[in-house]
Amino acid sequence: MDIYLEFDDQMEVMLVELECYNGMEEQTGIVTGTGSLPALQIQILDGHGIIGNAVRHARVGQPLTLDIVLENTEIYDFYAHSCIAHDGSNNADALVQIIDANGCGIGLSRAIELPVYMTSSSNGNPKHVYIYMYGFQFTSSQFVYFECQIRPCIHSCKRQIQIRKKRTTSSQLSLLIALFITLGSVPTITIMVCYGIIIHRRQQTLNVQRTT
């Protein structure tokens, strides 16, 4: 991972891709209707938790939350997987995996904190899937891009989020943040939240039945 100590005063973090694959699962019911695409969004929140404000400026080491939210759960559920942070260059050395293909968090000392949290949805209220982070930056660019893949389900996703063991191996990112703490030098991060939602779906009729 190509990370070093020489930062610009500010860094821009972009949330650019939220990929939604419409391979619907766990469908029940018989009444036919046309379902619209679930309204999903990804955001960076100030502090640890989902009550913080979406932020555009942060500092290296500042507590942050990567939050993926489905606004209306009356028909849909979802699970998030394959979330990464990178510098936008497609360079494998400038990429951090946050959530793996199974929806499990991947801890990284002083950057990604386990576990992945999930709120329970009821009465159509929003559902959040989120993980705690601390501000970090790559050396190769002043931008950090976040991408996640989302799979919606009908009514309920029969999945459980697992916790992966924290990485114990030393990384350049961990060393970088440790050096900042030791030296007392904490550069500023500017967070530019840019939502670009990429949707991959096929025309589909949703069968939804309500019980009274």
C-alpha positions in Angstrom: 0.0 0.0 0.0 1.6 3.2 -1.2 1.2 5.7 1.7 3.6 8.2 3.1 3.9 11.2 5.5 4.0 14.1 3.1 0.4 15.3 2.8 -1.1 18.3 1.2 -3.0 20.5 3.7 -6.3 19.1 2.4 -7.5 15.8 0.9 -10.7 15.1 -0.9 -12.7 11.9 -0.2 -15.3 10.9 -2.8 -18.1 8.4 -2.5 -18.5 7.6 -6.2 -20.0 4.2 -6.7 -22.8 2.4 -5.0 -23.5 -0.7 -7.2 -26.9 -2.2 -6.9 -27.4 -5.6 -8.3 -31.0 -6.6 -8.7 -30.8 -10.3 -8.2 -33.8 -10.4 -5.9 -33.8 -12.9 -3.1 -36.2 -14.2 -0.5 -39.3 -13.3 -2.4 -42.7 -14.3 -0.9 -46.3 -13.5 -1.8 -48.5 -13.5 -4.8 -50.2 -10.2 -5.5 -48.6 -8.8 -8.6 -47.2 -5.2 -8.8 -44.3 -3.4 -10.3 -41.7 -2.5 -7.8 -39.5 0.6 -8.2 -35.8 0.5 -7.6 -34.9 0.7 -3.9 -33.6 4.1 -2.8 -30.1 3.5 -1.5 -27.3 5.9 -0.6 -23.8 5.9 0.8 -22.3 8.6 3.0 -19.5 9.5 5.3 -20.8 10.7 8.7 -18.9 12.6 11.4 -18.1 10.5 14.5 -18.9 6.9 15.2 -22.6 6.2 14.8 -25.4 7.1 12.3 -26.6 10.3 14.1 -23.7 12.4 12.9 -23.8 14.9 10.1 -22.5 14.1 6.6 -19.1 15.7 6.5 -16.9 17.3 3.8 -13.9 18.1 6.1 -12.1 15.8 8.5 -8.6 15.1 9.8 -6.4 12.1 9.7 -7.4 9.9 12.7 -10.8 11.6 13.1 -13.6 9.2 13.9 -15.9 8.7 10.9 -18.7 6.3 9.8 -19.2 4.8 6.4 -23.0 4.4 6.2 -25.1 2.7 3.6 -28.8 3.3 4.1 -32.0 2.1 2.5 -34.6 4.8 3.1 -37.8 2.7 2.8 -37.9 -1.0 3.8 -41.6 -1.6 3.2 -40.8 -3.9 0.3 -37.0 -4.2 0.2 -34.2 -5.3 2.4 -30.5 -5.3 1.4 -27.0 -6.4 2.3 -23.8 -4.6 1.5 -20.6 -6.3 0.4 -17.3 -5.7 -1.4 -16.7 -2.1 0.0 -13.3 -0.6 -0.8 -11.4 2.6 -0.5 -8.9 3.6 -3.2 -7.1 6.5 -4.8 -8.9 6.3 -8.2 -5.9 5.0 -10.2 -6.8 1.3 -10.3 -3.5 0.6 -8.5 -3.8 -2.4 -6.3 -1.2 -0.9 -4.0 -3.5 2.0 -3.2 -6.6 0.1 -2.2 -8.0 -0.8 1.2 -10.8 -3.4 1.5 -13.4 -2.4 4.1 -16.1 -5.0 3.8 -15.5 -8.3 1.9 -17.6 -10.2 -0.6 -19.5 -12.0 2.3 -20.4 -8.7 4.0 -17.8 -9.2 6.7 -15.7 -6.2 8.0 -12.0 -6.2 7.5 -10.3 -4.5 10.4 -7.2 -2.3 9.9 -5.5 -0.8 12.9 -6.3 2.9 13.3 -8.3 3.0 10.1 -11.1 0.4 9.9 -12.8 -0.7 13.1 -14.8 -3.9 13.4 -17.6 -5.0 13.4 -20.1 -4.1 10.6 -23.2 -2.8 12.3 -26.8 -3.2 11.0 -30.0 -1.6 12.2 -33.2 -3.7 12.2 -35.9 -2.3 9.9 -39.5 -2.2 10.9 -42.7 -0.5 9.7 -40.9 0.6 6.5 -38.3 2.7 8.4 -34.7 3.2 7.1 -32.2 0.4 7.5 -28.5 1.2 7.9 -25.4 -0.9 7.4 -22.3 0.9 8.7 -18.8 0.5 9.9 -16.5 2.8 11.9 -13.4 4.3 10.4 -10.7 6.9 11.1 -9.6 9.4 8.6 -6.7 8.2 6.3 -5.1 9.1 3.0 -3.1 7.6 0.3 0.2 9.1 -1.0 -0.7 8.7 -4.6 -3.6 11.1 -4.7 -5.4 13.7 -2.6 -8.6 11.9 -3.3 -9.9 8.8 -1.6 -12.8 7.0 -3.4 -15.3 4.7 -1.6 -17.2 2.0 -3.5 -19.7 -0.5 -2.2 -21.8 -3.2 -3.9 -25.4 -3.7 -2.7 -27.8 -6.6 -3.2 -31.4 -5.9 -2.6 -33.9 -8.6 -1.5 -37.6 -8.8 -1.2 -38.8 -8.4 2.4 -35.8 -10.0 4.0 -32.2 -11.0 3.3 -31.4 -14.2 5.1 -27.8 -13.4 5.8 -25.7 -12.8 8.8 -22.8 -10.5 9.0 -19.7 -12.2 10.2 -16.7 -10.6 11.9 -13.3 -11.2 10.4 -10.3 -11.2 12.7 -8.5 -7.9 12.7 -5.3 -7.8 10.7 -2.3 -8.1 13.0 0.3 -7.6 10.3 1.9 -4.2 10.2 0.9 -2.0 7.2 2.2 1.2 5.8 -1.2 2.8 6.6 -1.0 1.7 10.3 2.6 2.9 10.5 1.7 6.2 8.9 -1.1 7.0 11.4 1.1 5.9 14.3 3.8 8.3 13.1 1.3 11.1 12.9 0.2 10.4 16.5 3.8 10.2 17.7 4.8 13.4 16.0 1.6 15.2 16.8 1.1 16.2 13.2 -2.4 15.6 12.0 -3.1 16.8 8.4 -6.6 18.0 7.3 -8.8 16.0 5.1 -11.4 17.6 2.9 -14.2 15.3 2.1 -16.0 15.8 -1.2 -19.2 13.7 -1.2 -20.1 12.9 -4.8 -22.9 10.4 -5.3 -22.7 8.5 -8.5 -25.1 5.5 -8.3 -24.5 2.7 -10.8 -27.5 0.5 -11.2 -27.4 -3.0 -12.8 -30.9 -4.4 -13.0 -33.3 -6.2 -15.3 -37.0 -5.6 -15.7 -38.8 -7.5 -13.0 -42.3 -7.9 -11.7 -42.4 -8.0 -7.9 -45.0 -10.1 -6.2 -46.0 -8.6 -2.9 -48.8 -9.8 -0.7 -49.9 -7.9 2.4 -51.7 -9.7 5.2 -54.3 -7.9 7.2 
